[in-house]
Tab-separated table of C-alpha atoms in Angstrom:
chain	number	residue	atom	x	y	z
W	1	MET	CA	16.444	-4.687	-98.308
W	2	THR	CA	14.853	-2.272	-100.768
W	3	PRO	CA	15.575	-3.041	-104.444
W	4	SER	CA	16.255	-0.267	-106.918
W	5	PRO	CA	13.856	0.296	-109.833
W	6	ALA	CA	16.423	-1.442	-112.044
W	7	ALA	CA	16.400	-4.540	-109.808
W	8	GLU	CA	12.602	-4.504	-109.713
W	9	ALA	CA	12.568	-4.444	-113.516
W	10	VAL	CA	14.848	-7.507	-113.602
W	11	MET	CA	12.580	-9.458	-111.241
W	12	GLU	CA	9.499	-8.386	-113.154
W	13	GLY	CA	11.138	-9.850	-116.249
W	14	TRP	CA	11.824	-13.098	-114.418
W	15	ARG	CA	8.235	-13.280	-113.242
W	16	ALA	CA	6.895	-12.579	-116.747
W	17	GLY	CA	8.393	-15.824	-118.018
W	18	ARG	CA	6.426	-18.182	-115.757
W	19	PRO	CA	4.673	-18.211	-112.374
W	20	ALA	CA	6.710	-18.184	-109.158
W	21	ALA	CA	6.242	-19.712	-105.707
W	22	ALA	CA	8.395	-19.383	-102.592
W	23	LEU	CA	9.293	-21.872	-99.888
W	24	MET	CA	9.282	-20.184	-96.499
W	25	GLY	CA	9.489	-21.224	-92.875
W	26	GLU	CA	11.645	-21.109	-89.771
W	27	PHE	CA	15.060	-22.747	-89.544
W	28	SER	CA	15.048	-26.564	-89.658
W	29	ALA	CA	11.408	-26.702	-90.751
W	30	GLY	CA	12.095	-29.055	-93.673
W	31	LYS	CA	12.198	-26.530	-96.522
W	32	SER	CA	15.240	-28.077	-98.205
W	33	SER	CA	13.771	-31.585	-98.018
W	34	LEU	CA	10.503	-30.331	-99.476
W	35	LEU	CA	12.344	-28.542	-102.281
W	36	ASN	CA	14.288	-31.701	-103.100
W	37	LEU	CA	11.057	-33.714	-103.130
W	38	VAL	CA	9.321	-31.303	-105.517
W	39	LEU	CA	12.356	-31.104	-107.803
W	40	GLY	CA	13.162	-34.814	-107.592
W	41	ASP	CA	16.816	-33.991	-106.917
W	42	GLU	CA	18.509	-34.468	-103.552
W	43	GLY	CA	21.365	-32.221	-104.648
W	44	ALA	CA	19.336	-29.332	-106.036
W	45	LEU	CA	21.081	-26.958	-103.615
W	46	PRO	CA	24.545	-27.441	-102.126
W	47	ALA	CA	24.683	-28.502	-98.491
W	48	GLY	CA	26.078	-25.115	-97.471
W	49	ALA	CA	23.088	-23.312	-98.908
W	50	VAL	CA	21.300	-23.359	-95.561
W	51	ALA	CA	23.580	-20.691	-94.174
W	52	THR	CA	21.889	-17.648	-92.717
W	53	ASN	CA	23.699	-15.196	-94.990
W	54	LEU	CA	22.419	-16.729	-98.224
W	55	PRO	CA	19.839	-14.493	-99.946
W	56	PRO	CA	16.730	-15.911	-101.650
W	57	VAL	CA	17.614	-18.404	-104.384
W	58	TRP	CA	15.275	-17.966	-107.367
W	59	MET	CA	15.360	-21.305	-109.218
W	60	THR	CA	14.323	-21.490	-112.849
W	61	CYS	CA	14.583	-24.074	-115.597
W	62	GLY	CA	17.852	-24.267	-117.510
W	63	PRO	CA	19.934	-26.876	-119.359
W	64	ARG	CA	22.505	-27.129	-116.550
W	65	PRO	CA	23.058	-25.631	-113.075
W	66	ALA	CA	24.286	-22.049	-113.418
W	67	ALA	CA	24.003	-19.095	-111.040
W	68	ARG	CA	23.954	-15.307	-111.321
W	69	VAL	CA	23.624	-12.766	-108.532
W	70	LEU	CA	21.221	-9.835	-108.691
W	71	ARG	CA	22.545	-6.823	-106.838
W	72	ARG	CA	20.319	-4.202	-105.279
W	73	ASP	CA	21.280	-1.695	-108.006
W	74	GLY	CA	19.980	-4.084	-110.679
W	75	ARG	CA	23.306	-5.429	-111.949
W	76	LEU	CA	23.571	-9.139	-112.766
W	77	ALA	CA	26.844	-11.072	-112.564
W	78	PRO	CA	27.842	-14.751	-112.923
W	79	SER	CA	28.608	-16.391	-109.608
W	80	SER	CA	28.078	-19.542	-107.554
W	81	LEU	CA	26.294	-20.262	-104.304
W	82	ASP	CA	29.617	-20.995	-102.625
W	83	GLU	CA	30.954	-17.586	-103.671
W	84	VAL	CA	27.799	-15.869	-102.424
W	85	LEU	CA	28.091	-17.638	-99.072
W	86	GLU	CA	31.740	-16.715	-98.719
W	87	ALA	CA	31.292	-13.083	-99.701
W	88	ALA	CA	28.124	-12.486	-97.620
W	89	ASP	CA	27.626	-9.265	-99.601
W	90	PRO	CA	24.623	-7.283	-98.239
W	91	GLU	CA	24.173	-5.698	-101.671
W	92	VAL	CA	23.203	-9.069	-103.211
W	93	LEU	CA	19.419	-9.123	-103.416
W	94	ALA	CA	18.893	-12.641	-104.797
W	95	VAL	CA	20.585	-15.485	-106.643
W	96	ARG	CA	19.161	-16.646	-109.968
W	97	LEU	CA	19.885	-20.383	-110.248
W	98	GLU	CA	19.154	-22.367	-113.405
W	99	HIS	CA	18.455	-26.076	-112.938
W	100	PRO	CA	17.228	-28.781	-115.357
W	101	ALA	CA	14.539	-30.192	-112.991
W	102	PRO	CA	11.334	-30.962	-114.984
W	103	ALA	CA	9.163	-29.315	-112.293
W	104	LEU	CA	10.811	-25.973	-113.126
W	105	GLU	CA	9.504	-26.124	-116.684
W	106	ARG	CA	6.173	-24.835	-115.358
W	107	ILE	CA	7.010	-22.683	-112.349
W	108	ASP	CA	9.972	-20.966	-110.709
W	109	LEU	CA	10.661	-21.908	-107.081
W	110	ILE	CA	12.295	-19.482	-104.660
W	111	ASP	CA	14.099	-20.906	-101.642
W	112	THR	CA	14.220	-18.312	-98.863
W	113	PRO	CA	16.438	-18.105	-95.753
W	114	GLY	CA	15.060	-19.606	-92.558
W	115	ILE	CA	13.087	-17.188	-90.410
W	116	SER	CA	14.580	-16.205	-87.035
W	117	ASP	CA	13.313	-12.689	-86.270
W	118	PRO	CA	9.730	-12.322	-87.633
W	119	ARG	CA	9.758	-8.517	-87.869
W	120	ARG	CA	13.222	-8.179	-89.394
W	121	ASP	CA	12.885	-11.131	-91.758
W	122	ALA	CA	9.399	-10.168	-92.929
W	123	ALA	CA	10.706	-6.730	-93.877
W	124	ALA	CA	13.736	-8.279	-95.596
W	125	LEU	CA	11.630	-10.622	-97.729
W	126	ARG	CA	8.733	-8.298	-98.454
W	127	PHE	CA	10.375	-7.200	-101.701
W	128	LEU	CA	9.581	-10.676	-103.102
W	129	THR	CA	5.842	-10.641	-102.522
W	130	PRO	CA	4.784	-8.758	-105.689
W	131	TYR	CA	6.356	-11.532	-107.769
W	132	LEU	CA	4.832	-14.533	-105.953
W	133	ASP	CA	1.768	-16.504	-106.971
W	134	PHE	CA	1.750	-18.548	-103.762
W	135	VAL	CA	3.915	-19.744	-100.874
W	136	LEU	CA	4.597	-23.167	-99.403
W	137	TRP	CA	5.082	-22.415	-95.710
W	138	CYS	CA	6.851	-25.256	-93.894
W	139	THR	CA	6.131	-25.848	-90.222
W	140	ALA	CA	7.572	-28.786	-88.261
W	141	ALA	CA	4.886	-31.048	-86.785
W	142	GLU	CA	6.569	-31.286	-83.368
W	143	GLN	CA	6.260	-27.511	-82.796
W	144	ALA	CA	3.790	-26.582	-85.484
W	145	TRP	CA	2.734	-22.983	-86.116
W	146	ARG	CA	4.602	-21.120	-83.428
W	147	ARG	CA	3.695	-17.538	-82.567
W	148	SER	CA	6.782	-16.299	-84.386
W	149	GLU	CA	5.561	-17.988	-87.576
W	150	ALA	CA	2.107	-16.484	-87.234
W	151	ARG	CA	3.569	-12.990	-86.692
W	152	PHE	CA	5.707	-13.288	-89.809
W	153	TRP	CA	2.830	-14.630	-91.907
W	154	GLN	CA	0.453	-11.862	-90.849
W	155	ALA	CA	2.935	-9.366	-92.298
W	156	MET	CA	2.469	-10.887	-95.755
W	157	PRO	CA	-0.259	-9.550	-98.116
W	158	ALA	CA	-3.668	-11.107	-97.484
W	159	ALA	CA	-4.168	-11.924	-101.172
W	160	LEU	CA	-0.956	-13.971	-101.112
W	161	ARG	CA	-1.786	-15.716	-97.830
W	162	VAL	CA	-5.097	-17.154	-99.007
W	163	ARG	CA	-3.473	-18.632	-102.132
W	164	SER	CA	-0.731	-20.342	-100.122
W	165	HIS	CA	-0.382	-23.727	-98.411
W	166	LEU	CA	0.771	-24.718	-94.931
W	167	VAL	CA	2.947	-27.839	-95.276
W	168	VAL	CA	3.256	-29.703	-91.974
W	169	THR	CA	6.599	-31.463	-92.272
W	170	ARG	CA	8.081	-34.269	-90.162
W	171	MET	CA	4.768	-36.034	-89.734
W	172	ASP	CA	6.760	-39.280	-89.774
W	173	LEU	CA	8.236	-38.296	-86.378
W	174	MET	CA	4.799	-38.325	-84.760
W	175	ALA	CA	4.137	-42.003	-84.084
W	176	SER	CA	0.723	-41.628	-82.481
W	177	PRO	CA	-2.253	-41.253	-84.863
W	178	ARG	CA	-4.049	-39.423	-82.063
W	179	ASP	CA	-1.250	-36.857	-81.755
W	180	ARG	CA	-1.186	-36.349	-85.514
W	181	ALA	CA	-4.943	-35.806	-85.575
W	182	LYS	CA	-4.772	-33.303	-82.697
W	183	VAL	CA	-2.017	-31.273	-84.365
W	184	LEU	CA	-3.850	-31.130	-87.696
W	185	ALA	CA	-7.165	-30.215	-86.069
W	186	ARG	CA	-5.485	-27.344	-84.207
W	187	LEU	CA	-3.698	-26.078	-87.301
W	188	ARG	CA	-6.828	-26.163	-89.423
W	189	ALA	CA	-8.719	-24.225	-86.784
W	190	GLU	CA	-5.975	-21.634	-86.224
W	191	THR	CA	-5.072	-21.039	-89.887
W	192	ALA	CA	-8.432	-21.447	-91.626
W	193	ARG	CA	-8.359	-17.847	-92.877
W	194	ASP	CA	-4.656	-17.712	-93.674
W	195	PHE	CA	-3.985	-20.674	-95.977
W	196	ALA	CA	-5.782	-22.406	-98.824
W	197	ALA	CA	-4.985	-25.800	-97.263
W	198	VAL	CA	-3.067	-27.582	-94.513
W	199	LEU	CA	-0.969	-30.396	-96.007
W	200	PRO	CA	0.606	-32.989	-93.661
W	201	LEU	CA	3.747	-34.521	-95.137
W	202	ALA	CA	6.115	-37.322	-94.149
W	203	THR	CA	8.860	-36.277	-96.557
W	204	PRO	CA	11.154	-39.349	-96.266
W	205	ASP	CA	8.189	-41.671	-96.859
W	206	ALA	CA	7.051	-39.587	-99.833
W	207	ALA	CA	10.537	-39.687	-101.349
W	208	ARG	CA	10.721	-43.481	-100.974
W	209	ALA	CA	7.225	-43.873	-102.398
W	210	ARG	CA	7.974	-41.841	-105.498
W	211	GLU	CA	11.298	-43.562	-106.111
W	212	GLY	CA	9.755	-47.024	-105.711
W	213	GLY	CA	6.420	-46.298	-107.393
W	214	ASP	CA	4.484	-47.185	-104.225
W	215	ALA	CA	1.067	-45.573	-104.727
W	216	ALA	CA	-0.257	-46.535	-101.286
W	217	LEU	CA	2.750	-45.043	-99.487
W	218	TRP	CA	2.639	-41.978	-101.746
W	219	ALA	CA	-0.946	-41.354	-100.589
W	220	SER	CA	-0.399	-42.122	-96.887
W	221	SER	CA	2.763	-39.988	-96.715
W	222	GLY	CA	0.888	-36.916	-97.916
W	223	GLY	CA	2.776	-36.821	-101.221
W	224	GLU	CA	-0.356	-37.294	-103.304
W	225	ALA	CA	-2.283	-34.496	-101.560
W	226	LEU	CA	0.737	-32.189	-101.902
W	227	GLU	CA	1.042	-32.980	-105.603
W	228	ASP	CA	-2.681	-32.377	-106.175
W	229	ALA	CA	-2.529	-29.040	-104.346
W	230	LEU	CA	0.545	-27.944	-106.303
W	231	GLU	CA	-1.013	-28.992	-109.581
W	232	ALA	CA	-4.113	-26.895	-108.910
W	233	ALA	CA	-2.071	-23.914	-107.670
W	234	VAL	CA	0.311	-24.024	-110.639
W	235	ALA	CA	-2.564	-24.324	-113.132
W	236	ALA	CA	-4.263	-21.289	-111.578
W	237	ALA	CA	-0.972	-19.362	-111.622
W	238	GLU	CA	-0.403	-20.250	-115.282
W	239	ASP	CA	-3.828	-18.887	-116.170
W	240	ALA	CA	-3.101	-15.729	-114.183
W	241	ALA	CA	0.239	-15.337	-116.022
W	242	ARG	CA	-1.510	-15.622	-119.376
W	243	ARG	CA	-3.980	-12.945	-118.341
W	244	ARG	CA	-1.142	-10.644	-117.234
W	245	ALA	CA	0.599	-11.154	-120.579
W	246	ASP	CA	-2.585	-10.618	-122.603
W	247	PRO	CA	-5.384	-9.026	-120.540
W	248	THR	CA	-7.656	-8.905	-123.605
W	249	GLY	CA	-7.767	-12.660	-124.217
W	250	PRO	CA	-8.183	-15.516	-124.668
W	251	GLY	CA	-11.863	-16.165	-123.998
W	252	PRO	CA	-15.176	-14.803	-125.285
W	253	GLU	CA	-15.224	-11.105	-126.064
W	254	ALA	CA	-17.270	-8.821	-123.858
W	255	GLY	CA	-20.857	-8.633	-125.005
W	256	THR	CA	-20.760	-11.933	-126.899
W	257	ALA	CA	-22.190	-15.260	-125.856
W	258	GLY	CA	-19.869	-17.729	-124.178
W	259	GLU	CA	-20.179	-21.506	-124.162
W	260	ASP	CA	-22.893	-21.372	-121.528
W	261	GLY	CA	-25.014	-19.085	-123.707
W	262	GLU	CA	-24.612	-16.060	-121.448
W	263	ALA	CA	-22.580	-12.924	-121.955
W	264	GLY	CA	-18.861	-13.652	-122.081
W	265	GLY	CA	-15.952	-11.937	-120.356
W	266	GLU	CA	-15.621	-13.369	-116.866
W	267	GLY	CA	-17.931	-16.391	-116.961
W	268	ARG	CA	-21.216	-17.043	-115.216
W	269	PRO	CA	-21.259	-16.112	-111.503
W	270	LEU	CA	-21.676	-18.966	-109.073
W	271	ASP	CA	-24.708	-19.078	-106.802
W	272	VAL	CA	-22.632	-19.345	-103.641
W	273	ALA	CA	-25.585	-19.477	-101.257
W	274	ALA	CA	-27.229	-22.298	-103.201
W	275	LEU	CA	-24.041	-24.366	-103.320
W	276	LEU	CA	-23.410	-23.952	-99.615
W	277	SER	CA	-26.984	-24.701	-98.625
W	278	ARG	CA	-27.361	-28.165	-97.152
W	279	ARG	CA	-30.453	-30.164	-97.965
W	280	LYS	CA	-32.689	-31.457	-95.221
W	281	ASN	CA	-31.165	-34.529	-93.522
W	282	GLU	CA	-28.127	-34.351	-95.839
W	283	GLN	CA	-24.909	-35.491	-94.170
W	284	PRO	CA	-21.925	-33.086	-94.426
W	285	TRP	CA	-19.810	-35.512	-96.470
W	286	ASP	CA	-22.725	-36.069	-98.872
W	287	HIS	CA	-23.046	-32.296	-99.209
W	288	LEU	CA	-19.342	-32.008	-100.092
W	289	GLU	CA	-19.640	-34.783	-102.653
W	290	ARG	CA	-22.679	-33.108	-104.243
W	291	MET	CA	-20.795	-29.801	-104.470
W	292	ASN	CA	-17.814	-31.605	-105.974
W	293	VAL	CA	-20.033	-32.921	-108.762
W	294	GLN	CA	-21.660	-29.521	-109.312
W	295	LEU	CA	-18.356	-27.653	-109.440
W	296	THR	CA	-16.739	-30.180	-111.756
W	297	GLY	CA	-19.556	-29.653	-114.241
W	298	GLN	CA	-19.812	-25.874	-113.825
W	299	GLU	CA	-19.507	-24.341	-117.288
W	300	GLY	CA	-18.835	-20.796	-116.144
W	301	VAL	CA	-15.641	-21.686	-114.272
W	302	SER	CA	-12.205	-21.949	-115.874
W	303	THR	CA	-10.395	-25.289	-115.903
W	304	SER	CA	-7.810	-24.162	-113.338
W	305	ARG	CA	-10.339	-22.589	-110.997
W	306	ARG	CA	-12.589	-25.630	-111.233
W	307	ALA	CA	-9.614	-27.786	-110.214
W	308	VAL	CA	-9.039	-25.644	-107.112
W	309	LEU	CA	-12.689	-25.669	-106.070
W	310	ALA	CA	-13.170	-29.359	-106.779
W	311	ALA	CA	-10.051	-30.241	-104.780
W	312	ILE	CA	-11.522	-28.477	-101.753
W	313	ALA	CA	-14.937	-30.102	-102.239
W	314	ARG	CA	-13.433	-33.549	-102.732
W	315	PRO	CA	-15.156	-35.952	-100.333
W	316	VAL	CA	-13.240	-36.120	-97.076
W	317	PRO	CA	-13.175	-38.949	-94.537
W	318	ARG	CA	-16.419	-39.110	-92.593
W	319	ASP	CA	-14.835	-37.450	-89.639
W	320	ALA	CA	-16.305	-34.554	-87.699
W	321	ALA	CA	-12.910	-32.802	-87.497
W	322	ASP	CA	-12.458	-32.521	-91.273
W	323	TRP	CA	-15.678	-31.435	-92.931
W	324	PRO	CA	-16.221	-28.111	-91.070
W	325	ARG	CA	-12.735	-26.967	-92.120
W	326	ALA	CA	-13.438	-27.964	-95.703
W	327	MET	CA	-16.712	-26.039	-95.650
W	328	VAL	CA	-15.082	-22.878	-94.237
W	329	GLN	CA	-12.362	-22.992	-96.876
W	330	LEU	CA	-14.825	-23.733	-99.665
W	331	GLU	CA	-17.070	-20.841	-98.646
W	332	ARG	CA	-14.104	-18.477	-98.758
W	333	GLU	CA	-12.967	-19.735	-102.163
W	334	LEU	CA	-16.479	-19.528	-103.608
W	335	THR	CA	-17.005	-16.030	-102.237
W	336	ASP	CA	-13.644	-14.866	-103.600
W	337	HIS	CA	-14.484	-16.458	-106.934
W	338	ALA	CA	-17.694	-14.466	-107.117
W	339	ARG	CA	-16.134	-11.137	-106.048
W	340	ASP	CA	-12.563	-11.003	-107.311
W	341	ALA	CA	-11.584	-10.963	-110.977
W	342	TRP	CA	-8.323	-12.781	-110.163
W	343	HIS	CA	-10.370	-15.836	-109.245
W	344	VAL	CA	-12.650	-15.691	-112.306
W	345	LEU	CA	-10.178	-16.912	-114.894
W	346	GLN	CA	-10.762	-17.665	-118.537
W	347	ASP	CA	-9.485	-20.946	-119.915
W	348	GLY	CA	-6.423	-21.013	-122.095
W	349	PRO	CA	-5.731	-24.442	-123.592
W	350	GLY	CA	-8.628	-26.788	-122.866
W	351	PRO	CA	-8.413	-30.297	-121.442
W	352	ALA	CA	-7.860	-31.719	-124.918
W	353	ASP	CA	-4.665	-29.700	-125.419
W	354	PRO	CA	-1.877	-32.317	-125.562
W	355	GLU	CA	0.486	-29.991	-123.678
W	356	ARG	CA	-1.998	-29.569	-120.822
W	357	GLN	CA	-3.838	-32.894	-120.706
W	358	ASN	CA	-2.823	-35.083	-117.759
W	359	ARG	CA	0.245	-32.945	-117.018
W	360	ARG	CA	1.713	-33.168	-113.562
W	361	LEU	CA	4.591	-31.232	-112.022
W	362	GLY	CA	7.719	-32.514	-113.662
W	363	GLY	CA	5.891	-33.352	-116.906
W	364	ARG	CA	4.746	-36.815	-115.829
W	365	ASP	CA	2.992	-38.670	-113.055
W	366	HIS	CA	5.484	-39.357	-110.286
W	367	VAL	CA	3.910	-42.613	-109.068
W	368	GLU	CA	2.693	-45.525	-111.100
W	369	HIS	CA	-0.810	-46.655	-110.215
């Protein structure tokens, strides 16, 4: 569906308020469960909202649940999800749904219809891509990353793909550790150039862990890794939103010295080759740990970008299947950081800012440690 200029202006206004991310995937891939986990609300969307004729639901923070429909001609009208489902009006482009979930205070989340026909559905959802900072693509572990998923994803803009995450749902249904390892190794090999990270998730376990404050289960379920990845992605998107709103600042003015004593503007370039170069007899996991330390202390990198790079360079289990993937992804991120202005972000509020310090999605840590 092609939106009118008036509808595009409405969505641009929505996007100007805060960053936006979409949940995508085929039918029954666990998108609704993931959305409920992120929002901390099992009833965030009505049960009927999985119907095929429901348009994208653009969720934003509001004092109470309230919905409006955006028509292709740009008109907005109060409605409800039940009314949208019943009417099945092809002129409805999207539903704007306000919800009081704390996670929505920092980012809008867009729930999209399940994918059935890759070509048709990719064309139908392409209108959303200019307004997205990243995507959480859900793939079910039992049949992970089918050809139809890959075809759909390749139709999305490359700049969006590399900022997005592949969430492997239903990991709790794979009882064998060997099977889980094989699936993840295949996915990391097949999608290394199409996603920022592959995130295995046992959603029911993660939900129980967060509700009960079980830190060990939160980590083993994949909830902790998902939260870390979202935190880094949201922080980067917030910085990007600030730069869109005010391209001239904040940060050192061009031609003046920044904190590292060099000319300001976009920060000191990273020496990618030096960071990626392994020392003689240095084990891969030791190399990753050394890079983690170097990136964490890199003065020329913004807080949000440093979080992304450090998360990738975080020491991984000493396992031959993991470190090559981490190195490939890190090389791509470092190269993009050096070449693309989107990746070289200036800091807004620093770590000491009380509104930024130790913030997690939802405004608090989900699990007590």
